[in-house]
């Protein structure tokens, strides 16, 4: 079922709640792929009534970014959503979400001020704002996010806690293609040769994992090796590479417990992100 109006969505969800159903919610920007499907399948299993939103949110793109080029395929997405068992697709227009005179944004400190937040100023303000709006529209629910957008998931969790939202957040592992490339709607922009070069992100993360398993504990050394791998791809340009605490995203110099290794790399005109949680204990086992 496709719903475009907030009032209609609310009516349907009130009825579902009256029937005692729990609500699962998978927010997306469309161009659905296996990464989204894994979230949808989990939501399907764990909740009774499943809503997926498809909304390419203008406020999380800077004027210089790829809002206009972001892949859109509502018809294809609706078919896929129905096949996989989504009960309702909420696909509002920009005007429905951002009415004339819109002036209220959600701004989070600290967690948003590094990694993707540094290279994409305003991005997390747009994400926090639209996710707040979506949670207010959908109401109490279990909401599903992918680990690929790790920083986003940390920001959303913090926001839900800070603003007392009645939403349970579930974060599920990154889905990869058979050669390791993380699923992303932006992979569609890659040429054949860029698609090959894009593997450098995963290879750099695997190198980090191997180094930690071999006993390396200095983040600086790990990042140096990761840089060498990415430098081997001619059209790659590093945006950032970090080893950070998975909770507060602060830099870690010496690895003692689990860390998040994350990177953003431009492959030609396409910016890709990826990450891995790496733990010295697990690697030593
Ligand atoms: O991860 C995404 O697709 C988007 O950032 C989200 C959470 C749907 C908000 O627009």
PDB file of C-alpha atoms and ligand atoms in Angstrom:
ATOM      1  CA  UNK A   1       0.000   0.000   0.000  1.00  0.00           C
ATOM      2  CA  UNK A   2       1.374   3.425  -0.990  1.00  0.00           C
ATOM      3  CA  UNK A   3       0.558   6.394   1.252  1.00  0.00           C
ATOM      4  CA  UNK A   4       1.678   9.932   0.487  1.00  0.00           C
ATOM      5  CA  UNK A   5      -0.164  11.934   3.148  1.00  0.00           C
ATOM      6  CA  UNK A   6       0.846  12.176   6.813  1.00  0.00           C
ATOM      7  CA  UNK A   7      -2.797  12.272   7.986  1.00  0.00           C
ATOM      8  CA  UNK A   8      -3.613   9.054   6.116  1.00  0.00           C
ATOM      9  CA  UNK A   9      -0.552   7.269   7.504  1.00  0.00           C
ATOM     10  CA  UNK A  10      -1.496   8.274  11.044  1.00  0.00           C
ATOM     11  CA  UNK A  11      -5.046   6.966  10.595  1.00  0.00           C
ATOM     12  CA  UNK A  12      -3.835   3.590   9.338  1.00  0.00           C
ATOM     13  CA  UNK A  13      -1.245   3.227  12.097  1.00  0.00           C
ATOM     14  CA  UNK A  14      -3.756   4.195  14.817  1.00  0.00           C
ATOM     15  CA  UNK A  15      -5.999   1.411  13.564  1.00  0.00           C
ATOM     16  CA  UNK A  16      -3.072  -1.082  13.559  1.00  0.00           C
ATOM     17  CA  UNK A  17      -2.251  -0.092  17.151  1.00  0.00           C
ATOM     18  CA  UNK A  18      -5.889  -0.488  18.200  1.00  0.00           C
ATOM     19  CA  UNK A  19      -5.639  -4.028  16.839  1.00  0.00           C
ATOM     20  CA  UNK A  20      -2.691  -4.565  19.180  1.00  0.00           C
ATOM     21  CA  UNK A  21      -0.043  -4.594  16.439  1.00  0.00           C
ATOM     22  CA  UNK A  22       3.545  -3.474  16.986  1.00  0.00           C
ATOM     23  CA  UNK A  23       4.962  -1.162  14.330  1.00  0.00           C
ATOM     24  CA  UNK A  24       8.260  -1.786  12.526  1.00  0.00           C
ATOM     25  CA  UNK A  25       9.759   1.144  10.639  1.00  0.00           C
ATOM     26  CA  UNK A  26      12.536   1.164   8.025  1.00  0.00           C
ATOM     27  CA  UNK A  27      13.351   4.731   6.919  1.00  0.00           C
ATOM     28  CA  UNK A  28      15.030   4.910   3.493  1.00  0.00           C
ATOM     29  CA  UNK A  29      15.760   7.275   0.649  1.00  0.00           C
ATOM     30  CA  UNK A  30      14.662   4.628  -1.852  1.00  0.00           C
ATOM     31  CA  UNK A  31      16.677   2.899  -4.598  1.00  0.00           C
ATOM     32  CA  UNK A  32      16.127  -0.160  -2.419  1.00  0.00           C
ATOM     33  CA  UNK A  33      18.852  -2.802  -2.393  1.00  0.00           C
ATOM     34  CA  UNK A  34      19.872  -5.867  -0.407  1.00  0.00           C
ATOM     35  CA  UNK A  35      21.049  -3.652   2.482  1.00  0.00           C
ATOM     36  CA  UNK A  36      17.514  -2.296   2.895  1.00  0.00           C
ATOM     37  CA  UNK A  37      16.004  -5.747   2.385  1.00  0.00           C
ATOM     38  CA  UNK A  38      17.949  -7.159   5.327  1.00  0.00           C
ATOM     39  CA  UNK A  39      16.462  -4.406   7.542  1.00  0.00           C
ATOM     40  CA  UNK A  40      12.991  -5.027   6.117  1.00  0.00           C
ATOM     41  CA  UNK A  41      13.260  -8.800   6.674  1.00  0.00           C
ATOM     42  CA  UNK A  42      14.296  -8.295  10.304  1.00  0.00           C
ATOM     43  CA  UNK A  43      11.453  -5.819  10.862  1.00  0.00           C
ATOM     44  CA  UNK A  44       9.035  -8.243   9.204  1.00  0.00           C
ATOM     45  CA  UNK A  45      10.068 -10.967  11.639  1.00  0.00           C
ATOM     46  CA  UNK A  46      10.155  -8.841  14.760  1.00  0.00           C
ATOM     47  CA  UNK A  47       7.096  -6.593  14.378  1.00  0.00           C
ATOM     48  CA  UNK A  48       3.486  -6.920  13.202  1.00  0.00           C
ATOM     49  CA  UNK A  49       2.923  -3.967  10.879  1.00  0.00           C
ATOM     50  CA  UNK A  50       5.795  -2.859   8.676  1.00  0.00           C
ATOM     51  CA  UNK A  51       6.223   0.678   7.347  1.00  0.00           C
ATOM     52  CA  UNK A  52       9.027   1.710   4.994  1.00  0.00           C
ATOM     53  CA  UNK A  53       9.483   5.358   4.135  1.00  0.00           C
ATOM     54  CA  UNK A  54      10.949   6.463   0.840  1.00  0.00           C
ATOM     55  CA  UNK A  55      11.936  10.108   0.909  1.00  0.00           C
ATOM     56  CA  UNK A  56      15.035  11.697  -0.591  1.00  0.00           C
ATOM     57  CA  UNK A  57      15.417  14.285   2.111  1.00  0.00           C
ATOM     58  CA  UNK A  58      16.557  17.628   0.668  1.00  0.00           C
ATOM     59  CA  UNK A  59      17.722  19.043   4.019  1.00  0.00           C
ATOM     60  CA  UNK A  60      20.531  16.499   4.388  1.00  0.00           C
ATOM     61  CA  UNK A  61      22.182  17.498   1.102  1.00  0.00           C
ATOM     62  CA  UNK A  62      24.357  20.616   0.785  1.00  0.00           C
ATOM     63  CA  UNK A  63      23.742  22.705  -2.359  1.00  0.00           C
ATOM     64  CA  UNK A  64      26.957  21.287  -3.877  1.00  0.00           C
ATOM     65  CA  UNK A  65      25.931  17.657  -3.224  1.00  0.00           C
ATOM     66  CA  UNK A  66      24.150  15.008  -5.275  1.00  0.00           C
ATOM     67  CA  UNK A  67      20.491  15.609  -4.297  1.00  0.00           C
ATOM     68  CA  UNK A  68      19.363  15.933  -7.936  1.00  0.00           C
ATOM     69  CA  UNK A  69      21.443  12.927  -9.033  1.00  0.00           C
ATOM     70  CA  UNK A  70      20.494  10.688  -6.098  1.00  0.00           C
ATOM     71  CA  UNK A  71      18.991   7.517  -7.651  1.00  0.00           C
ATOM     72  CA  UNK A  72      15.175   7.484  -7.630  1.00  0.00           C
ATOM     73  CA  UNK A  73      12.937   4.611  -8.737  1.00  0.00           C
ATOM     74  CA  UNK A  74       9.638   4.774  -6.836  1.00  0.00           C
ATOM     75  CA  UNK A  75       7.849   2.337  -9.126  1.00  0.00           C
ATOM     76  CA  UNK A  76      10.609  -0.289  -8.892  1.00  0.00           C
ATOM     77  CA  UNK A  77      10.886   0.260  -5.131  1.00  0.00           C
ATOM     78  CA  UNK A  78       7.143  -0.238  -4.613  1.00  0.00           C
ATOM     79  CA  UNK A  79       7.257  -3.543  -6.442  1.00  0.00           C
ATOM     80  CA  UNK A  80      10.243  -4.757  -4.420  1.00  0.00           C
ATOM     81  CA  UNK A  81       8.699  -3.558  -1.147  1.00  0.00           C
ATOM     82  CA  UNK A  82       5.484  -5.417  -1.853  1.00  0.00           C
ATOM     83  CA  UNK A  83       7.337  -8.611  -2.823  1.00  0.00           C
ATOM     84  CA  UNK A  84       9.323  -8.609   0.409  1.00  0.00           C
ATOM     85  CA  UNK A  85       6.259  -8.057   2.594  1.00  0.00           C
ATOM     86  CA  UNK A  86       6.198  -4.346   3.479  1.00  0.00           C
ATOM     87  CA  UNK A  87       2.666  -3.448   4.624  1.00  0.00           C
ATOM     88  CA  UNK A  88       2.866   0.245   3.833  1.00  0.00           C
ATOM     89  CA  UNK A  89       5.255   2.474   1.885  1.00  0.00           C
ATOM     90  CA  UNK A  90       5.179   6.085   3.017  1.00  0.00           C
ATOM     91  CA  UNK A  91       6.456   8.264   0.181  1.00  0.00           C
ATOM     92  CA  UNK A  92       5.595  11.894   0.934  1.00  0.00           C
ATOM     93  CA  UNK A  93       6.395  14.843  -1.310  1.00  0.00           C
ATOM     94  CA  UNK A  94       8.932  17.453  -0.160  1.00  0.00           C
ATOM     95  CA  UNK A  95       6.003  19.867   0.297  1.00  0.00           C
ATOM     96  CA  UNK A  96       4.183  17.394   2.561  1.00  0.00           C
ATOM     97  CA  UNK A  97       7.278  17.068   4.778  1.00  0.00           C
ATOM     98  CA  UNK A  98       8.492  20.662   4.678  1.00  0.00           C
ATOM     99  CA  UNK A  99       5.529  23.004   4.607  1.00  0.00           C
ATOM    100  CA  UNK A 100       5.814  26.659   3.571  1.00  0.00           C
ATOM    101  CA  UNK A 101       7.794  28.604   6.190  1.00  0.00           C
ATOM    102  CA  UNK A 102       9.484  25.520   7.738  1.00  0.00           C
ATOM    103  CA  UNK A 103      11.939  26.822  10.361  1.00  0.00           C
ATOM    104  CA  UNK A 104      12.616  24.150  13.008  1.00  0.00           C
ATOM    105  CA  UNK A 105      15.647  21.866  12.943  1.00  0.00           C
ATOM    106  CA  UNK A 106      17.159  19.290  15.294  1.00  0.00           C
ATOM    107  CA  UNK A 107      20.827  19.939  15.994  1.00  0.00           C
ATOM    108  CA  UNK A 108      22.991  17.524  17.944  1.00  0.00           C
ATOM    109  CA  UNK A 109      26.384  18.432  19.404  1.00  0.00           C
ATOM    110  CA  UNK A 110      29.672  16.487  19.523  1.00  0.00           C
ATOM    111  CA  UNK A 111      28.819  13.198  17.742  1.00  0.00           C
ATOM    112  CA  UNK A 112      27.921  15.137  14.594  1.00  0.00           C
ATOM    113  CA  UNK A 113      31.030  17.288  14.633  1.00  0.00           C
ATOM    114  CA  UNK A 114      33.441  14.773  13.174  1.00  0.00           C
ATOM    115  CA  UNK A 115      33.823  12.172  10.416  1.00  0.00           C
ATOM    116  CA  UNK A 116      30.936  12.666   7.931  1.00  0.00           C
ATOM    117  CA  UNK A 117      29.819  15.735   9.889  1.00  0.00           C
ATOM    118  CA  UNK A 118      33.072  17.510   9.044  1.00  0.00           C
ATOM    119  CA  UNK A 119      33.044  16.823   5.347  1.00  0.00           C
ATOM    120  CA  UNK A 120      29.270  17.232   4.985  1.00  0.00           C
ATOM    121  CA  UNK A 121      28.329  20.270   7.093  1.00  0.00           C
ATOM    122  CA  UNK A 122      24.581  20.319   7.717  1.00  0.00           C
ATOM    123  CA  UNK A 123      24.179  16.630   6.855  1.00  0.00           C
ATOM    124  CA  UNK A 124      23.378  15.459  10.374  1.00  0.00           C
ATOM    125  CA  UNK A 125      21.140  18.456  11.018  1.00  0.00           C
ATOM    126  CA  UNK A 126      19.101  17.301   8.020  1.00  0.00           C
ATOM    127  CA  UNK A 127      19.161  13.647   9.108  1.00  0.00           C
ATOM    128  CA  UNK A 128      18.247  14.384  12.740  1.00  0.00           C
ATOM    129  CA  UNK A 129      15.452  16.697  11.609  1.00  0.00           C
ATOM    130  CA  UNK A 130      13.889  14.325   9.102  1.00  0.00           C
ATOM    131  CA  UNK A 131      14.252  11.273  11.358  1.00  0.00           C
ATOM    132  CA  UNK A 132      12.585  13.217  14.195  1.00  0.00           C
ATOM    133  CA  UNK A 133       9.762  14.174  11.870  1.00  0.00           C
ATOM    134  CA  UNK A 134       9.394  10.592  10.629  1.00  0.00           C
ATOM    135  CA  UNK A 135       9.386   9.224  14.203  1.00  0.00           C
ATOM    136  CA  UNK A 136       6.755  11.829  15.162  1.00  0.00           C
ATOM    137  CA  UNK A 137       4.664  10.863  12.147  1.00  0.00           C
ATOM    138  CA  UNK A 138       4.986   7.070  12.597  1.00  0.00           C
ATOM    139  CA  UNK A 139       4.806   7.167  16.400  1.00  0.00           C
ATOM    140  CA  UNK A 140       6.096   4.516  18.819  1.00  0.00           C
ATOM    141  CA  UNK A 141       7.866   1.816  16.800  1.00  0.00           C
ATOM    142  CA  UNK A 142      10.966  -0.299  16.371  1.00  0.00           C
ATOM    143  CA  UNK A 143      13.158   1.474  13.782  1.00  0.00           C
ATOM    144  CA  UNK A 144      15.854  -0.264  11.757  1.00  0.00           C
ATOM    145  CA  UNK A 145      19.168   1.215  10.555  1.00  0.00           C
ATOM    146  CA  UNK A 146      22.203  -0.247   8.810  1.00  0.00           C
ATOM    147  CA  UNK A 147      25.687  -0.373  10.307  1.00  0.00           C
ATOM    148  CA  UNK A 148      27.118   0.982   7.060  1.00  0.00           C
ATOM    149  CA  UNK A 149      25.926   4.415   8.193  1.00  0.00           C
ATOM    150  CA  UNK A 150      27.454   3.829  11.610  1.00  0.00           C
ATOM    151  CA  UNK A 151      27.760   7.470  12.641  1.00  0.00           C
ATOM    152  CA  UNK A 152      24.128   8.068  11.642  1.00  0.00           C
ATOM    153  CA  UNK A 153      23.028   5.184  13.860  1.00  0.00           C
ATOM    154  CA  UNK A 154      24.980   6.575  16.836  1.00  0.00           C
ATOM    155  CA  UNK A 155      23.513  10.040  16.277  1.00  0.00           C
ATOM    156  CA  UNK A 156      19.973   8.656  16.016  1.00  0.00           C
ATOM    157  CA  UNK A 157      20.350   6.515  19.156  1.00  0.00           C
ATOM    158  CA  UNK A 158      21.633   9.532  21.097  1.00  0.00           C
ATOM    159  CA  UNK A 159      18.793  11.685  19.788  1.00  0.00           C
ATOM    160  CA  UNK A 160      16.153   9.120  20.768  1.00  0.00           C
ATOM    161  CA  UNK A 161      17.613   8.993  24.280  1.00  0.00           C
ATOM    162  CA  UNK A 162      18.078  12.753  24.629  1.00  0.00           C
ATOM    163  CA  UNK A 163      14.611  13.646  23.358  1.00  0.00           C
ATOM    164  CA  UNK A 164      12.743  10.770  25.046  1.00  0.00           C
ATOM    165  CA  UNK A 165      11.355   9.376  21.815  1.00  0.00           C
ATOM    166  CA  UNK A 166       9.292   6.207  22.086  1.00  0.00           C
ATOM    167  CA  UNK A 167      11.365   4.390  19.501  1.00  0.00           C
ATOM    168  CA  UNK A 168      13.546   1.322  19.863  1.00  0.00           C
ATOM    169  CA  UNK A 169      16.562   1.453  17.540  1.00  0.00           C
ATOM    170  CA  UNK A 170      17.933  -1.700  15.952  1.00  0.00           C
ATOM    171  CA  UNK A 171      21.196  -1.572  13.979  1.00  0.00           C
ATOM    172  CA  UNK A 172      21.946  -4.467  11.637  1.00  0.00           C
ATOM    173  CA  UNK A 173      25.228  -5.511   9.996  1.00  0.00           C
ATOM    174  CA  UNK A 174      26.363  -4.064   6.680  1.00  0.00           C
ATOM    175  CA  UNK A 175      25.338  -6.159   3.697  1.00  0.00           C
ATOM    176  CA  UNK A 176      28.154  -6.648   1.175  1.00  0.00           C
ATOM    177  CA  UNK A 177      28.402  -7.882  -2.385  1.00  0.00           C
ATOM    178  CA  UNK A 178      30.305 -11.155  -2.791  1.00  0.00           C
ATOM    179  CA  UNK A 179      33.628  -9.311  -3.236  1.00  0.00           C
ATOM    180  CA  UNK A 180      33.098  -7.201  -0.105  1.00  0.00           C
ATOM    181  CA  UNK A 181      31.776  -3.902  -1.515  1.00  0.00           C
ATOM    182  CA  UNK A 182      29.195  -2.517   0.920  1.00  0.00           C
ATOM    183  CA  UNK A 183      25.714  -2.177  -0.595  1.00  0.00           C
ATOM    184  CA  UNK A 184      24.859   1.462  -1.226  1.00  0.00           C
ATOM    185  CA  UNK A 185      22.422   3.270  -3.475  1.00  0.00           C
ATOM    186  CA  UNK A 186      25.381   5.385  -4.616  1.00  0.00           C
ATOM    187  CA  UNK A 187      27.164   2.322  -6.088  1.00  0.00           C
ATOM    188  CA  UNK A 188      24.861   2.885  -9.084  1.00  0.00           C
ATOM    189  CA  UNK A 189      26.951   5.929 -10.000  1.00  0.00           C
ATOM    190  CA  UNK A 190      30.179   3.904 -10.376  1.00  0.00           C
ATOM    191  CA  UNK A 191      31.544   3.024 -13.803  1.00  0.00           C
ATOM    192  CA  UNK A 192      32.835  -0.515 -14.286  1.00  0.00           C
ATOM    193  CA  UNK A 193      36.430   0.448 -13.526  1.00  0.00           C
ATOM    194  CA  UNK A 194      35.378   2.606 -10.550  1.00  0.00           C
ATOM    195  CA  UNK A 195      33.333  -0.323  -9.226  1.00  0.00           C
ATOM    196  CA  UNK A 196      36.586  -2.326  -9.123  1.00  0.00           C
ATOM    197  CA  UNK A 197      38.508   0.507  -7.505  1.00  0.00           C
ATOM    198  CA  UNK A 198      35.768   0.942  -4.905  1.00  0.00           C
ATOM    199  CA  UNK A 199      36.878  -2.363  -3.410  1.00  0.00           C
ATOM    200  CA  UNK A 200      39.797  -0.473  -1.841  1.00  0.00           C
ATOM    201  CA  UNK A 201      37.502   0.582   1.036  1.00  0.00           C
ATOM    202  CA  UNK A 202      36.789  -2.996   2.072  1.00  0.00           C
ATOM    203  CA  UNK A 203      40.383  -4.057   1.416  1.00  0.00           C
ATOM    204  CA  UNK A 204      41.623  -1.261   3.682  1.00  0.00           C
ATOM    205  CA  UNK A 205      39.243  -2.389   6.436  1.00  0.00           C
ATOM    206  CA  UNK A 206      40.323  -6.035   6.055  1.00  0.00           C
ATOM    207  CA  UNK A 207      43.948  -4.882   6.325  1.00  0.00           C
ATOM    208  CA  UNK A 208      43.094  -3.039   9.542  1.00  0.00           C
ATOM    209  CA  UNK A 209      41.456  -6.195  10.886  1.00  0.00           C
ATOM    210  CA  UNK A 210      44.485  -8.311   9.942  1.00  0.00           C
ATOM    211  CA  UNK A 211      46.904  -5.848  11.522  1.00  0.00           C
ATOM    212  CA  UNK A 212      44.974  -5.831  14.804  1.00  0.00           C
ATOM    213  CA  UNK A 213      44.844  -9.643  14.710  1.00  0.00           C
ATOM    214  CA  UNK A 214      48.624  -9.669  14.240  1.00  0.00           C
ATOM    215  CA  UNK A 215      49.049  -7.534  17.355  1.00  0.00           C
ATOM    216  CA  UNK A 216      49.251  -3.975  15.981  1.00  0.00           C
ATOM    217  CA  UNK A 217      47.698  -1.571  18.520  1.00  0.00           C
ATOM    218  CA  UNK A 218      48.732   1.836  17.180  1.00  0.00           C
ATOM    219  CA  UNK A 219      45.925   3.465  15.211  1.00  0.00           C
ATOM    220  CA  UNK A 220      48.425   5.661  13.365  1.00  0.00           C
ATOM    221  CA  UNK A 221      50.176   2.601  11.914  1.00  0.00           C
ATOM    222  CA  UNK A 222      46.885   1.037  10.907  1.00  0.00           C
ATOM    223  CA  UNK A 223      45.705   4.194   9.160  1.00  0.00           C
ATOM    224  CA  UNK A 224      49.055   4.472   7.369  1.00  0.00           C
ATOM    225  CA  UNK A 225      48.608   0.985   5.878  1.00  0.00           C
ATOM    226  CA  UNK A 226      44.999   1.686   4.978  1.00  0.00           C
ATOM    227  CA  UNK A 227      46.099   4.850   3.170  1.00  0.00           C
ATOM    228  CA  UNK A 228      48.613   2.840   1.147  1.00  0.00           C
ATOM    229  CA  UNK A 229      45.883   0.473  -0.012  1.00  0.00           C
ATOM    230  CA  UNK A 230      43.514   3.266  -1.035  1.00  0.00           C
ATOM    231  CA  UNK A 231      46.367   5.094  -2.771  1.00  0.00           C
ATOM    232  CA  UNK A 232      46.629   2.046  -5.074  1.00  0.00           C
ATOM    233  CA  UNK A 233      43.268   2.961  -6.664  1.00  0.00           C
ATOM    234  CA  UNK A 234      43.922   5.723  -9.227  1.00  0.00           C
ATOM    235  CA  UNK A 235      40.545   7.464  -8.937  1.00  0.00           C
ATOM    236  CA  UNK A 236      40.357   7.276  -5.130  1.00  0.00           C
ATOM    237  CA  UNK A 237      40.675  10.350  -2.903  1.00  0.00           C
ATOM    238  CA  UNK A 238      40.491   9.923   0.855  1.00  0.00           C
ATOM    239  CA  UNK A 239      37.981  12.070   2.702  1.00  0.00           C
ATOM    240  CA  UNK A 240      38.681  10.623   6.152  1.00  0.00           C
ATOM    241  CA  UNK A 241      40.003   7.511   7.867  1.00  0.00           C
ATOM    242  CA  UNK A 242      39.590   7.069  11.605  1.00  0.00           C
ATOM    243  CA  UNK A 243      39.974   4.618  14.451  1.00  0.00           C
ATOM    244  CA  UNK A 244      37.467   5.687  17.088  1.00  0.00           C
ATOM    245  CA  UNK A 245      35.548   4.617  20.160  1.00  0.00           C
ATOM    246  CA  UNK A 246      32.329   2.958  18.875  1.00  0.00           C
ATOM    247  CA  UNK A 247      30.197   4.765  21.495  1.00  0.00           C
ATOM    248  CA  UNK A 248      31.408   8.364  21.532  1.00  0.00           C
ATOM    249  CA  UNK A 249      33.321   8.391  18.215  1.00  0.00           C
ATOM    250  CA  UNK A 250      36.393   9.942  19.879  1.00  0.00           C
ATOM    251  CA  UNK A 251      39.788   9.114  18.335  1.00  0.00           C
ATOM    252  CA  UNK A 252      41.628   6.139  19.806  1.00  0.00           C
ATOM    253  CA  UNK A 253      45.429   6.244  19.703  1.00  0.00           C
ATOM    254  CA  UNK A 254      46.156   2.854  21.231  1.00  0.00           C
ATOM    255  CA  UNK A 255      43.703   0.016  20.750  1.00  0.00           C
ATOM    256  CA  UNK A 256      42.712  -1.732  23.964  1.00  0.00           C
ATOM    257  CA  UNK A 257      39.105  -2.757  23.383  1.00  0.00           C
ATOM    258  CA  UNK A 258      36.667  -2.789  20.482  1.00  0.00           C
ATOM    259  CA  UNK A 259      37.145   0.089  18.020  1.00  0.00           C
ATOM    260  CA  UNK A 260      35.330   1.383  14.992  1.00  0.00           C
ATOM    261  CA  UNK A 261      37.534   1.726  11.936  1.00  0.00           C
ATOM    262  CA  UNK A 262      35.725   3.951   9.448  1.00  0.00           C
ATOM    263  CA  UNK A 263      36.533   5.675   6.202  1.00  0.00           C
ATOM    264  CA  UNK A 264      35.027   7.845   3.498  1.00  0.00           C
ATOM    265  CA  UNK A 265      36.630   7.811   0.071  1.00  0.00           C
ATOM    266  CA  UNK A 266      35.767   9.566  -3.151  1.00  0.00           C
ATOM    267  CA  UNK A 267      35.894   7.210  -6.117  1.00  0.00           C
ATOM    268  CA  UNK A 268      35.797   9.657  -9.004  1.00  0.00           C
ATOM    269  CA  UNK A 269      32.711  11.787  -8.311  1.00  0.00           C
ATOM    270  CA  UNK A 270      31.093   9.288  -5.920  1.00  0.00           C
ATOM    271  CA  UNK A 271      31.702   9.465  -2.179  1.00  0.00           C
ATOM    272  CA  UNK A 272      31.535   6.066  -0.475  1.00  0.00           C
ATOM    273  CA  UNK A 273      31.684   5.192   3.222  1.00  0.00           C
ATOM    274  CA  UNK A 274      32.355   1.940   5.030  1.00  0.00           C
ATOM    275  CA  UNK A 275      33.399   0.757   8.490  1.00  0.00           C
ATOM    276  CA  UNK A 276      34.205  -2.267  10.593  1.00  0.00           C
ATOM    277  CA  UNK A 277      34.044  -2.957  14.319  1.00  0.00           C
ATOM    278  CA  UNK A 278      37.360  -4.538  15.259  1.00  0.00           C
ATOM    279  CA  UNK A 279      38.188  -6.038  18.589  1.00  0.00           C
ATOM    280  CA  UNK A 280      41.652  -7.184  19.715  1.00  0.00           C
ATOM    281  CA  UNK A 281      40.136  -9.909  21.890  1.00  0.00           C
ATOM    282  CA  UNK A 282      38.199 -11.403  18.994  1.00  0.00           C
ATOM    283  CA  UNK A 283      41.164 -11.166  16.619  1.00  0.00           C
ATOM    284  CA  UNK A 284      43.424 -12.954  19.077  1.00  0.00           C
ATOM    285  CA  UNK A 285      40.948 -15.818  19.540  1.00  0.00           C
TER     286      UNK A 285
HETATM  287  O1  LIG B   1      20.135   6.463   5.729  1.00  0.00           O
HETATM  288  C1  LIG B   1      19.289   7.023   5.018  1.00  0.00           C
HETATM  289  O2  LIG B   1      18.834   6.504   4.010  1.00  0.00           O
HETATM  290  C2  LIG B   1      18.814   8.429   5.397  1.00  0.00           C
HETATM  291  O3  LIG B   1      19.830   9.181   5.973  1.00  0.00           O
HETATM  292  C3  LIG B   1      17.558   8.408   6.289  1.00  0.00           C
HETATM  293  C4  LIG B   1      17.824   7.766   7.632  1.00  0.00           C
HETATM  294  C5  LIG B   1      16.426   7.691   5.585  1.00  0.00           C
HETATM  295  C6  LIG B   1      17.111   9.858   6.562  1.00  0.00           C
HETATM  296  O4  LIG B   1      16.816  10.539   5.383  1.00  0.00           O
END
